[in-house]
Short mmCIF file of C-alpha atoms and ligand atoms in Angstrom, two decimals:
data_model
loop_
_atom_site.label_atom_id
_atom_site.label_comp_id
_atom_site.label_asym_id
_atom_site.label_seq_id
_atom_site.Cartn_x
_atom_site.Cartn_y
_atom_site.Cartn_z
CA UNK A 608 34.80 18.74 1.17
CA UNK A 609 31.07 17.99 1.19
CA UNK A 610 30.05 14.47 0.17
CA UNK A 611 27.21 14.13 -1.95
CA UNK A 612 26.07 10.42 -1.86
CA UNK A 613 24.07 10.79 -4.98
CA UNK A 614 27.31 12.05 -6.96
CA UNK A 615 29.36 9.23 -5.61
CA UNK A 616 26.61 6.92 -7.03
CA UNK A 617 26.60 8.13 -10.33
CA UNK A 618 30.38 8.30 -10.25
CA UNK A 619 30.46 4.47 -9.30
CA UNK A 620 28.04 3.84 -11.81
CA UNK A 621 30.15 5.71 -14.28
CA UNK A 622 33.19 3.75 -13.37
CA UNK A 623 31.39 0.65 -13.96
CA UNK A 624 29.93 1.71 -17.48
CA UNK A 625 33.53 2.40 -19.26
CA UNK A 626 35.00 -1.38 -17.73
CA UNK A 627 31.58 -2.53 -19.49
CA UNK A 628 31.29 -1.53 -22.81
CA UNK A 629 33.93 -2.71 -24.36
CA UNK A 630 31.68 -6.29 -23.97
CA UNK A 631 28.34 -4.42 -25.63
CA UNK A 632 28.17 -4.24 -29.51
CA UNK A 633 25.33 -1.67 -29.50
CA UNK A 634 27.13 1.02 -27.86
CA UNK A 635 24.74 4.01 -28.39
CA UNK A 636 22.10 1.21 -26.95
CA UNK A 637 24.88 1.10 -23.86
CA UNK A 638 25.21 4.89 -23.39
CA UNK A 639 21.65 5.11 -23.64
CA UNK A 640 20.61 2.73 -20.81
CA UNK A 641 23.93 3.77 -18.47
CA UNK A 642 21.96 7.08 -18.97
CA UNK A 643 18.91 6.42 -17.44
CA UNK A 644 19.69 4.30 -14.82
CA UNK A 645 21.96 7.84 -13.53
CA UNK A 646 18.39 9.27 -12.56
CA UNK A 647 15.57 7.20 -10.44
CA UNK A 648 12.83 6.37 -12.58
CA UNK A 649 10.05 8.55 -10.25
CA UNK A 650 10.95 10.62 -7.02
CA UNK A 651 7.88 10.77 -5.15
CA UNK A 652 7.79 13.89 -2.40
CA UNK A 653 5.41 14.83 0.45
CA UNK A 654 5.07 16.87 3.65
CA UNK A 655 3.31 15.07 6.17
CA UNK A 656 1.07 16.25 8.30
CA UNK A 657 0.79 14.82 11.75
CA UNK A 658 -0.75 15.87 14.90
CA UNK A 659 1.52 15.85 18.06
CA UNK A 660 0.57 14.36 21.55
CA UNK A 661 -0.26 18.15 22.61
CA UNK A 662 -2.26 18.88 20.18
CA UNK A 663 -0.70 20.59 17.31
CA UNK A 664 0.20 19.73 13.78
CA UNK A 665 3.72 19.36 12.39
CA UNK A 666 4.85 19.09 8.87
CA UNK A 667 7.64 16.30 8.07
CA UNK A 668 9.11 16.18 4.58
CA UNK A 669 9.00 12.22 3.19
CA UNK A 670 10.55 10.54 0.06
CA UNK A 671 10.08 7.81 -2.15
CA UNK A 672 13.10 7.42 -5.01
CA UNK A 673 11.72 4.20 -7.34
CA UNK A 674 14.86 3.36 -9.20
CA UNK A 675 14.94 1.02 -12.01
CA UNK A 676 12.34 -2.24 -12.05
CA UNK A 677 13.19 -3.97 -15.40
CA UNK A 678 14.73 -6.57 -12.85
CA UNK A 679 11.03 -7.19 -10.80
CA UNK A 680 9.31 -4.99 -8.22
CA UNK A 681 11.00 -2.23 -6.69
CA UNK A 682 12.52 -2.66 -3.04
CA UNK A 683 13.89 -0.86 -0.62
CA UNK A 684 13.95 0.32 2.51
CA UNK A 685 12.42 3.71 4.47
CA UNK A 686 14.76 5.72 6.93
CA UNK A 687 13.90 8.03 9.87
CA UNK A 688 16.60 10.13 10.47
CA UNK A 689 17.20 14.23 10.78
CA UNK A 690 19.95 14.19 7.59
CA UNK A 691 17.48 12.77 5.23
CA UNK A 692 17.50 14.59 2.13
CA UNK A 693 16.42 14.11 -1.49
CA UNK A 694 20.09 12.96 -2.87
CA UNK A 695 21.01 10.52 -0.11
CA UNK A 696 17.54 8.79 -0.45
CA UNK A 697 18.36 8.78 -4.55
CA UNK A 698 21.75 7.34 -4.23
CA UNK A 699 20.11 4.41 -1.68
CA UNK A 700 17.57 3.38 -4.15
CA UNK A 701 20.69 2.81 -7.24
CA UNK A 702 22.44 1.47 -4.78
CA UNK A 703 19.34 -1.04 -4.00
CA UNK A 704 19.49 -1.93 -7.42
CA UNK A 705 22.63 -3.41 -7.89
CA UNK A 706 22.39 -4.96 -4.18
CA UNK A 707 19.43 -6.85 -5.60
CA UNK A 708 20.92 -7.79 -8.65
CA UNK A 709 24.38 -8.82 -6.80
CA UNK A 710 22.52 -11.57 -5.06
CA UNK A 711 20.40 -12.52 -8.21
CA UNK A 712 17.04 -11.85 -6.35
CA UNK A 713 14.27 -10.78 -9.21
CA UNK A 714 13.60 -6.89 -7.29
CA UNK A 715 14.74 -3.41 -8.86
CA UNK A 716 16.24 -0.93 -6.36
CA UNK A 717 14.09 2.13 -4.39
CA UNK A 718 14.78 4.35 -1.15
CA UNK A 719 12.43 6.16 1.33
CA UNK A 720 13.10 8.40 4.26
CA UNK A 721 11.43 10.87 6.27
CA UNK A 722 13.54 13.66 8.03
CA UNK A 723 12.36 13.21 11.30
CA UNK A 724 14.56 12.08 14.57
CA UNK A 725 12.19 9.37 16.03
CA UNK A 726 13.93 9.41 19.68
CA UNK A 727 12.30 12.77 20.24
CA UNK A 728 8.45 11.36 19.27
CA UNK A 729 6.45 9.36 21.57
CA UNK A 730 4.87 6.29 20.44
CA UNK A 731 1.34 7.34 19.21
CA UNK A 732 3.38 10.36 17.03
CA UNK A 733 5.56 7.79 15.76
CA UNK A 734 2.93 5.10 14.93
CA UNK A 735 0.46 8.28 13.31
CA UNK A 736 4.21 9.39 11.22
CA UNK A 737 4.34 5.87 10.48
CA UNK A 738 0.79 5.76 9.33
CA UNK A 739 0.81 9.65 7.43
CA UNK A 740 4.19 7.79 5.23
CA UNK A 741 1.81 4.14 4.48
CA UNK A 742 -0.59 6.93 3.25
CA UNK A 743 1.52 9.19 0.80
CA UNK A 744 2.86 5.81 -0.53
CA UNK A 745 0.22 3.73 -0.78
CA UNK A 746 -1.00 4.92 -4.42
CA UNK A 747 2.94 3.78 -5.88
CA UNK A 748 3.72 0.68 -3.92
CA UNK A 749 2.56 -2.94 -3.87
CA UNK A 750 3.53 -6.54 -4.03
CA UNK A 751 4.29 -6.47 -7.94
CA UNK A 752 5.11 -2.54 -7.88
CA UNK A 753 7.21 -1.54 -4.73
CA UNK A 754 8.00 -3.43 -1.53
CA UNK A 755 9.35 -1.18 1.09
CA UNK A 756 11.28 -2.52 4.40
CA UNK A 757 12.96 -1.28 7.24
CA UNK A 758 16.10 0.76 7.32
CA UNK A 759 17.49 3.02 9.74
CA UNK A 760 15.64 3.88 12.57
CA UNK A 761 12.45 1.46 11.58
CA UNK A 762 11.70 -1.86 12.46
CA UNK A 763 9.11 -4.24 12.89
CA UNK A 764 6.61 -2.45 14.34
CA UNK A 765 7.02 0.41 12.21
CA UNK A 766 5.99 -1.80 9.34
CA UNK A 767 3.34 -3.44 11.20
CA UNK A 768 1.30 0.06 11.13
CA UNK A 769 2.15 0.64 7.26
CA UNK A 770 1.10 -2.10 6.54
CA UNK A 771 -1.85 -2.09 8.46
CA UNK A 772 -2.83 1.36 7.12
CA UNK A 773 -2.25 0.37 3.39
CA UNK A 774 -4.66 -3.30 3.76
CA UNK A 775 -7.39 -0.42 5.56
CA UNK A 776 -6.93 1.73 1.96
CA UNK A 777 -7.03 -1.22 -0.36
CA UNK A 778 -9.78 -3.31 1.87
CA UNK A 779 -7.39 -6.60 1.73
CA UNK A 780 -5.01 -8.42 2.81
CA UNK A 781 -1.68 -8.22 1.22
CA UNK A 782 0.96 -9.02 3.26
CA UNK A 783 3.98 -9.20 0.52
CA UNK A 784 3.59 -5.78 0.16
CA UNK A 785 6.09 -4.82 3.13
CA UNK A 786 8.85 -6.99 4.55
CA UNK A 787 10.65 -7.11 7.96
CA UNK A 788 7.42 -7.24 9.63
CA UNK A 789 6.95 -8.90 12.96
CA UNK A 790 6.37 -12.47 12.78
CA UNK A 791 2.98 -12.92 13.87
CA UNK A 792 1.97 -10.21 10.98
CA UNK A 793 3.82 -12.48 8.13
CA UNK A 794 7.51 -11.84 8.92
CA UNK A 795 10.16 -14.33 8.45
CA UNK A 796 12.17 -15.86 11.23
CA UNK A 797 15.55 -14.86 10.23
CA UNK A 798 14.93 -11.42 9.16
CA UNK A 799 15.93 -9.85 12.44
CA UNK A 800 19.68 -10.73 12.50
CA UNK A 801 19.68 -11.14 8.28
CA UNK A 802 22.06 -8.53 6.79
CA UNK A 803 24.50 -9.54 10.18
CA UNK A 804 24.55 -13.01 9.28
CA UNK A 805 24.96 -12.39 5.60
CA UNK A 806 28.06 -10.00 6.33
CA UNK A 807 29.59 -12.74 8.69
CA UNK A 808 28.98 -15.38 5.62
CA UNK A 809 31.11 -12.97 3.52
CA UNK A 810 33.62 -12.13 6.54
CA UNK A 811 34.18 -16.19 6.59
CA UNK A 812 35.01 -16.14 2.81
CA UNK A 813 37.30 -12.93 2.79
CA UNK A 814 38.80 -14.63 6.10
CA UNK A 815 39.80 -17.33 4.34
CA UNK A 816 40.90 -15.50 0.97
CA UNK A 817 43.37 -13.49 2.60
CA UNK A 818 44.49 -16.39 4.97
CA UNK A 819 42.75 -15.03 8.46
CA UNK A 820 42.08 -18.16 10.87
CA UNK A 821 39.04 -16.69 12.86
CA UNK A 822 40.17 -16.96 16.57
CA UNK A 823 43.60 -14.49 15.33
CA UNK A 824 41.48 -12.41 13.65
CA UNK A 825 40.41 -8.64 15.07
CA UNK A 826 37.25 -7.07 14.39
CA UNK A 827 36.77 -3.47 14.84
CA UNK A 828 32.74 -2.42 14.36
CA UNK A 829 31.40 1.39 14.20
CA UNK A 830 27.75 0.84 14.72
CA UNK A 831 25.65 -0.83 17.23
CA UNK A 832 22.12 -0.68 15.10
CA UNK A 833 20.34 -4.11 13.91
CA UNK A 834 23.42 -4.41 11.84
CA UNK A 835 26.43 -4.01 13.44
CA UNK A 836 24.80 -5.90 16.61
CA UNK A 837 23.92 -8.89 14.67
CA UNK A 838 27.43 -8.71 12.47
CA UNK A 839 29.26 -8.74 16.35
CA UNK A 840 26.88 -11.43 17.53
CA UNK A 841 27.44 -13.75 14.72
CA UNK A 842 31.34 -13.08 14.34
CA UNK A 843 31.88 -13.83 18.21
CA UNK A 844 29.49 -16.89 17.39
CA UNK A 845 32.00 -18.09 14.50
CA UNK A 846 35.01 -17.22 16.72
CA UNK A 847 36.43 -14.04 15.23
CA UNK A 848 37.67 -11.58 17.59
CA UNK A 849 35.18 -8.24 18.10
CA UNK A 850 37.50 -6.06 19.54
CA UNK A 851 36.21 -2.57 19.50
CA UNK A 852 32.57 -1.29 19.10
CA UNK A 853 31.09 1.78 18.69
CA UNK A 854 27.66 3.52 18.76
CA UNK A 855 26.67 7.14 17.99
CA UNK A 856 27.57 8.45 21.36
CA UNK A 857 31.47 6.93 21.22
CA UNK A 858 32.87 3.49 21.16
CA UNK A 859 35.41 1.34 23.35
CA UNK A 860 38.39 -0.99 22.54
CA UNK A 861 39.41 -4.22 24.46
CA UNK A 862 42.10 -3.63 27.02
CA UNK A 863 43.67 -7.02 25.16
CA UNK A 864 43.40 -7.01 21.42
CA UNK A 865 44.17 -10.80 21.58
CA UNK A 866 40.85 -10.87 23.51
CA UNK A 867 37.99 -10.33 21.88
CA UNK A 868 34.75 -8.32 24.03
CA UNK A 869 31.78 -10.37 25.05
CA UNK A 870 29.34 -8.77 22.35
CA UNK A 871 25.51 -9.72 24.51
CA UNK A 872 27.10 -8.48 27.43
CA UNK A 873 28.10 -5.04 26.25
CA UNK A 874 24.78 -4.42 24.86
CA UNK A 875 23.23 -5.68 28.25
CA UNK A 876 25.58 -2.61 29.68
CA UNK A 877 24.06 -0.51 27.13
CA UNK A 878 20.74 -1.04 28.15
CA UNK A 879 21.22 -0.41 31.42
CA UNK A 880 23.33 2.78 31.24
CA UNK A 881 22.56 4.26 28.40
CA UNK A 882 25.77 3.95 26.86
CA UNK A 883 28.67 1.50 26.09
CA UNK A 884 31.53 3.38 27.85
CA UNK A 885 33.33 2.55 30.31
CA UNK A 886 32.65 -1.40 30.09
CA UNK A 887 34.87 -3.42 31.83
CA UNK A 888 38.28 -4.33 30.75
CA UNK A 889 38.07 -1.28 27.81
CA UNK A 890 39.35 1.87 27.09
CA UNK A 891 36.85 4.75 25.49
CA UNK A 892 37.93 5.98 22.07
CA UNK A 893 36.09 7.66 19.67
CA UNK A 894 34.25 7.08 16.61
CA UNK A 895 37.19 8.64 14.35
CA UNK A 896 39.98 6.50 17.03
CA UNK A 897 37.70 3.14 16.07
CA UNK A 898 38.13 3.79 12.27
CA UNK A 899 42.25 4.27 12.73
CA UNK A 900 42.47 1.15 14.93
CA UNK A 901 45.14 -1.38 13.84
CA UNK A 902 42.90 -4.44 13.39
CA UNK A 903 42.43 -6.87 10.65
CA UNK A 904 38.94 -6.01 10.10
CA UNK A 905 37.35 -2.75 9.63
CA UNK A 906 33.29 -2.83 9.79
CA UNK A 907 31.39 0.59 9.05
CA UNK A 908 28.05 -0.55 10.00
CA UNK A 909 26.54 2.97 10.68
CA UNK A 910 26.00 5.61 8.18
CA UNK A 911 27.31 6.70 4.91
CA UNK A 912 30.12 8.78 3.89
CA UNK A 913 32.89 8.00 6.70
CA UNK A 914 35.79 7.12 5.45
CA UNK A 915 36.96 9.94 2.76
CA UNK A 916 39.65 11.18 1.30
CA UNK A 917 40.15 13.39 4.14
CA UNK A 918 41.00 10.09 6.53
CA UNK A 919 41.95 7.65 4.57
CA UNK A 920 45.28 7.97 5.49
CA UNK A 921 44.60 7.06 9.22
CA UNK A 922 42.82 3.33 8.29
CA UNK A 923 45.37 0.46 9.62
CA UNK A 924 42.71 -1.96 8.97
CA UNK A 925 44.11 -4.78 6.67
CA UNK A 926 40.05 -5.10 4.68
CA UNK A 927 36.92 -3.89 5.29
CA UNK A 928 33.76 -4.85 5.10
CA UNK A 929 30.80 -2.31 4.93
CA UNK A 930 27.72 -3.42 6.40
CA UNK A 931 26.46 0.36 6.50
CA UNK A 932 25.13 2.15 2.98
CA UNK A 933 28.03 4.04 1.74
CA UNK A 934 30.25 4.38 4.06
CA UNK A 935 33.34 4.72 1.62
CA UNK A 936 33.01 7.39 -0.87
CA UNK A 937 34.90 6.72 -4.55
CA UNK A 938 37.91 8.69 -4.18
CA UNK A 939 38.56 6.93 -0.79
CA UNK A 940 38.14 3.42 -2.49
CA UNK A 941 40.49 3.90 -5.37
CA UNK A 942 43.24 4.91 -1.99
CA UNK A 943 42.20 1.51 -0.14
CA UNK A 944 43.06 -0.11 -3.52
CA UNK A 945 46.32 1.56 -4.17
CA UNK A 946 47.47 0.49 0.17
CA UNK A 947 46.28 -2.91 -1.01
CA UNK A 948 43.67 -2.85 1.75
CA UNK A 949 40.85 -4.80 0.37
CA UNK A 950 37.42 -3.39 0.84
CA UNK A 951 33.67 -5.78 0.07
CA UNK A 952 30.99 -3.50 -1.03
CA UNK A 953 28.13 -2.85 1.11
CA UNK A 954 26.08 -3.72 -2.10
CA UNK A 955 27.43 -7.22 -1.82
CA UNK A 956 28.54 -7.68 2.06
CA UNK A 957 24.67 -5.89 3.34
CA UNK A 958 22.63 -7.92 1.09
CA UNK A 959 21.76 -10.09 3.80
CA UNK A 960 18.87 -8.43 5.17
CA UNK A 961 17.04 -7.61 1.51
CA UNK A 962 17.65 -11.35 0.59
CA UNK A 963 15.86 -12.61 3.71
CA UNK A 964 13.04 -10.05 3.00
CA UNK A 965 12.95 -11.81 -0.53
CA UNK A 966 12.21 -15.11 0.89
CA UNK A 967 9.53 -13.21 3.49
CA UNK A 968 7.86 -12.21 0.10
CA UNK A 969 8.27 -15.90 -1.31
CA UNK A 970 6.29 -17.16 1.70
CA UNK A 971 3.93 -14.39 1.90
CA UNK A 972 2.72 -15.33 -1.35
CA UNK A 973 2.65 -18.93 -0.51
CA UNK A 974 1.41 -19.07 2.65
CA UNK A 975 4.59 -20.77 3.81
CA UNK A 976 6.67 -20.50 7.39
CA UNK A 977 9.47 -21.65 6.91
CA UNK A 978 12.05 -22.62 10.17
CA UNK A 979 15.57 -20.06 10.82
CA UNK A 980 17.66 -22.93 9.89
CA UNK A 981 15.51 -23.31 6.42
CA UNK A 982 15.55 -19.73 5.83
CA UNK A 983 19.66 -19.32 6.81
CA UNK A 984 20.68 -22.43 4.59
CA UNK A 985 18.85 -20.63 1.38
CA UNK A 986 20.68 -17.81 2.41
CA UNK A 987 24.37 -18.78 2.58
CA UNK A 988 24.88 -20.03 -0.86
CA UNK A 989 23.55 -16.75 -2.27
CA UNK A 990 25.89 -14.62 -0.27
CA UNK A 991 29.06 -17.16 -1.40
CA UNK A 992 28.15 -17.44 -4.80
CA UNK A 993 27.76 -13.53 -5.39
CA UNK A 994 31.25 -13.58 -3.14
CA UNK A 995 33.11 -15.47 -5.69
CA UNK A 996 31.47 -14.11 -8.66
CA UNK A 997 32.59 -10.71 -7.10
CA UNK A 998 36.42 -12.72 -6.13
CA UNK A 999 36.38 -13.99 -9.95
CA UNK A 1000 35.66 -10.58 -11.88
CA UNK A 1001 38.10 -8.88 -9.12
CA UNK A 1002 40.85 -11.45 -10.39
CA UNK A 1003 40.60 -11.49 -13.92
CA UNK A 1004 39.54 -8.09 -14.61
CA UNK A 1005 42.43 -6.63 -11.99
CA UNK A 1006 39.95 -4.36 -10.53
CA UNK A 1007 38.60 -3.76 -6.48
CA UNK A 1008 36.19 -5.83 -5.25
CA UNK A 1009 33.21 -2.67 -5.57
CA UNK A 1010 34.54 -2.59 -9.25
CA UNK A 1011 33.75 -5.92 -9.47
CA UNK A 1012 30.79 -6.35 -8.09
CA UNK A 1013 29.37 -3.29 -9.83
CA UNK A 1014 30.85 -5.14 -13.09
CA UNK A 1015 28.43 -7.97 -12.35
CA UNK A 1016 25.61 -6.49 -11.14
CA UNK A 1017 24.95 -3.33 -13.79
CA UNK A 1018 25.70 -6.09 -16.73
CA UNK A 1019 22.76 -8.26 -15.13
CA UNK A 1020 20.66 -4.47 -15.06
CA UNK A 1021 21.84 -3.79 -18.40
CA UNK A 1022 21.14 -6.81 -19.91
CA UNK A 1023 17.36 -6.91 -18.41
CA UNK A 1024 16.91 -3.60 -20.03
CA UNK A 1025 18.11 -4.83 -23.51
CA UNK A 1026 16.23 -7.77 -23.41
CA UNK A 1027 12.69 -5.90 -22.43
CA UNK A 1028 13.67 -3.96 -25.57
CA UNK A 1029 13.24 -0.45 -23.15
N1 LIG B 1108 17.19 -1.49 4.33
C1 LIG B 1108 17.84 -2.70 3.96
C2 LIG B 1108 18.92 -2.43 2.94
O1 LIG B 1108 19.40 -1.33 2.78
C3 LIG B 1108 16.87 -3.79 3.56
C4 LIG B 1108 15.99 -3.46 2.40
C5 LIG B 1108 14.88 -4.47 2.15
O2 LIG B 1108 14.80 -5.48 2.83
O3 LIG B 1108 14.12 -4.21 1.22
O4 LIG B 1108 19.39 -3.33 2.29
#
């Protein structure tokens, strides 16, 4: 079965709308705004043009998917990846949307992505890709309008060039206009290890929900990007157990599953050889043996769509927490529920990194710097506040935890829209 990510947002969305009406008077009003927010407000589409190290030109298909905004300024990330395509990068930007509204911060939800695989570009073709994107955006974004970030495959630097390219077309500064950018360029300390540290604030809460004392608890994590290194780092750091890790080229499990793997070490392996098999004191597995591992935390902190119907069956995870975009598709969720495996939304559990780009935004338009420890302590009641808003609506309304965060979040969209009158 193929899995459409923009079908299994509209589905969520969907599932959301009939647990919320009942609460709405208006209910053609309802229908009317559940509706709209299906679609993105604009999808914004270009081939880029970009000459190559050796002299010729290649064409490199980008997108922009603007959401909703009645909440403030669109956000959102841009991706660089080869399975890009038109419906993942629409199903991101709804998905930004109720992220943003989960945590309370005043953005709307949008998406960008180029199909490109960056590892096969050399610096200057990266940095004039980079540049060709800041371009085809730059008439649609800005501080008050759109404020992209990294995402997959970008980073700091990445946005240092945007940036760069869109103060050259506007003649200005304006350095709110992209977040995640390197620190001397108006980033925020913090930022880096963000949506890590803000799922590790939610693993602490679940931990203790379901009774889980930290130093008995396993942690397997599919993923060795920004997030699923800083989500090990930080769980090691609070004492959990990180038992198993995986990147895209295969993972490895602790010989001792009481043992948990020494996260900064592995990665130090990594660099060195390329890969993370064959560390000491671990067996290789593979990404589908990671998924099926019996641990008492599950983290999908890679890509979307992998765990489906189809394998389901094989989690022995007792909850999981997705730190990726998507990574459980609906059917698969309403499964987890019925095994009583409990499972926090990545809209909720990888807000992290877009809150920390909020407060990069805040001090961009200040002028302010504020210290890691400032910029952590604002963060960690806004992660366990949304947490037990999410816990609260998942008790009393007997529904999943995505339920209930979507419950929360799409009333907060809905009720924007009714109040603009739109
Ligand atoms: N790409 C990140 C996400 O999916 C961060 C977005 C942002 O900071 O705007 O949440």
């Amino acid at each position: 079965m193929v899995h459409n990510p923009y079908h299994n947002a509209v589905k969520q969305l969907e599932e959301a709308a009939v647990l919320l009406e009942p609460m709405y008077e208006d209910k053609k009003k309802f229908h009317a705004i559940v509706e709209q927010l299906k679609t993105p407000n604009a999808v914004h589409e270009a081939q880029l043009v970009v000459k190559m190290d050796d002299g010729s030109t290649q064409k490199f298909q980008a997108y922009r998917s603007q959401h909703d905004d009645v909440r403030g300024p669109y956000k959102g990330g841009i991706r660089y990846h080869h399975d890009v395509n038109l419906d993942e990068v629409k199903a991101l930007s709804l998905w930004m949307t109720w992220k943003c509204a989960t945590t309370g911060i005043p953005y709307g939800g949008a998406k960008g992505g180029i199909i490109v695989d960056p590892s096969k570009l050399t610096h200057n073709e990266l940095e004039r890709l980079s540049r060709a994107y800041a371009k085809f955006v730059a008439p649609y974004i800005g501080t008050w309008r759109d404020v992209p970030a990294p995402d997959v495959n970008t980073n700091g630097q990445i946005m240092a060039w945007m940036l760069d390219e869109y103060e050259s077309i506007i003649g200005k500064h304006e350095p709110a206009v992209f977040t995640g950018k390197p620190l001397e360029l108006g980033g925020s300390l913090g930022r880096e290890e963000a949506t890590g540290q803000g799922g590790v604030y939610v693993l602490e809460q679940l931990a203790k929900k379901l009774k889980m004392v930290p130093s008995k608890t396993s942690i397997a994590i599919q993923g060795l990007g920004n997030v699923g290194y800083w989500f090990a780092v930080c769980a090691a750091d609070m004492g959990f157990l990180v038992v198993a890790l995986s990147d895209s080229r295969g993972g490895i499990v602790s010989n001792d599953m009481k043992k948990g793997l020494d996260v900064k070490k592995v990665l130090a392996y990594k660099k060195e050889k390329g890969s993370i098999q064959g560390f000491s004191g671990t067996r290789d597995i593979t990404n589908d043996e990671l998924l099926s591992l019996p641990v008492d935390i599950l983290v999908p902190a890679a890509l979307e769509n992998v765990i489906t119907d189809e394998n389901v069956k094989n989690i022995r995870a007792k909850a999981i927490i997705e730190m990726a975009n998507g990574p459980v598709t609906p059917e698969a969720d309403g499964m987890l529920w019925e095994r009583g495996i409990f499972s926090v939304p990545d809209v909720l559990s990888n807000a992290g990194g877009v809150t920390v780009s909020y407060f990069e935004w805040v001090q961009n338009l200040h002028g302010y710097s504020w210290s890691k420890e400032e910029v952590f302590k604002k963060l960690k009641p806004l992660m366990v506040d949304a947490f037990n808003h999410m816990w609260s609506l998942h008790t009393t309304r007997k529904v999943h935890l995505r339920m209930a965060t979507y419950i929360g979040a799409v009333k907060r969209v809905v009720d924007a829209h009714i109040l603009r009158g739109r």
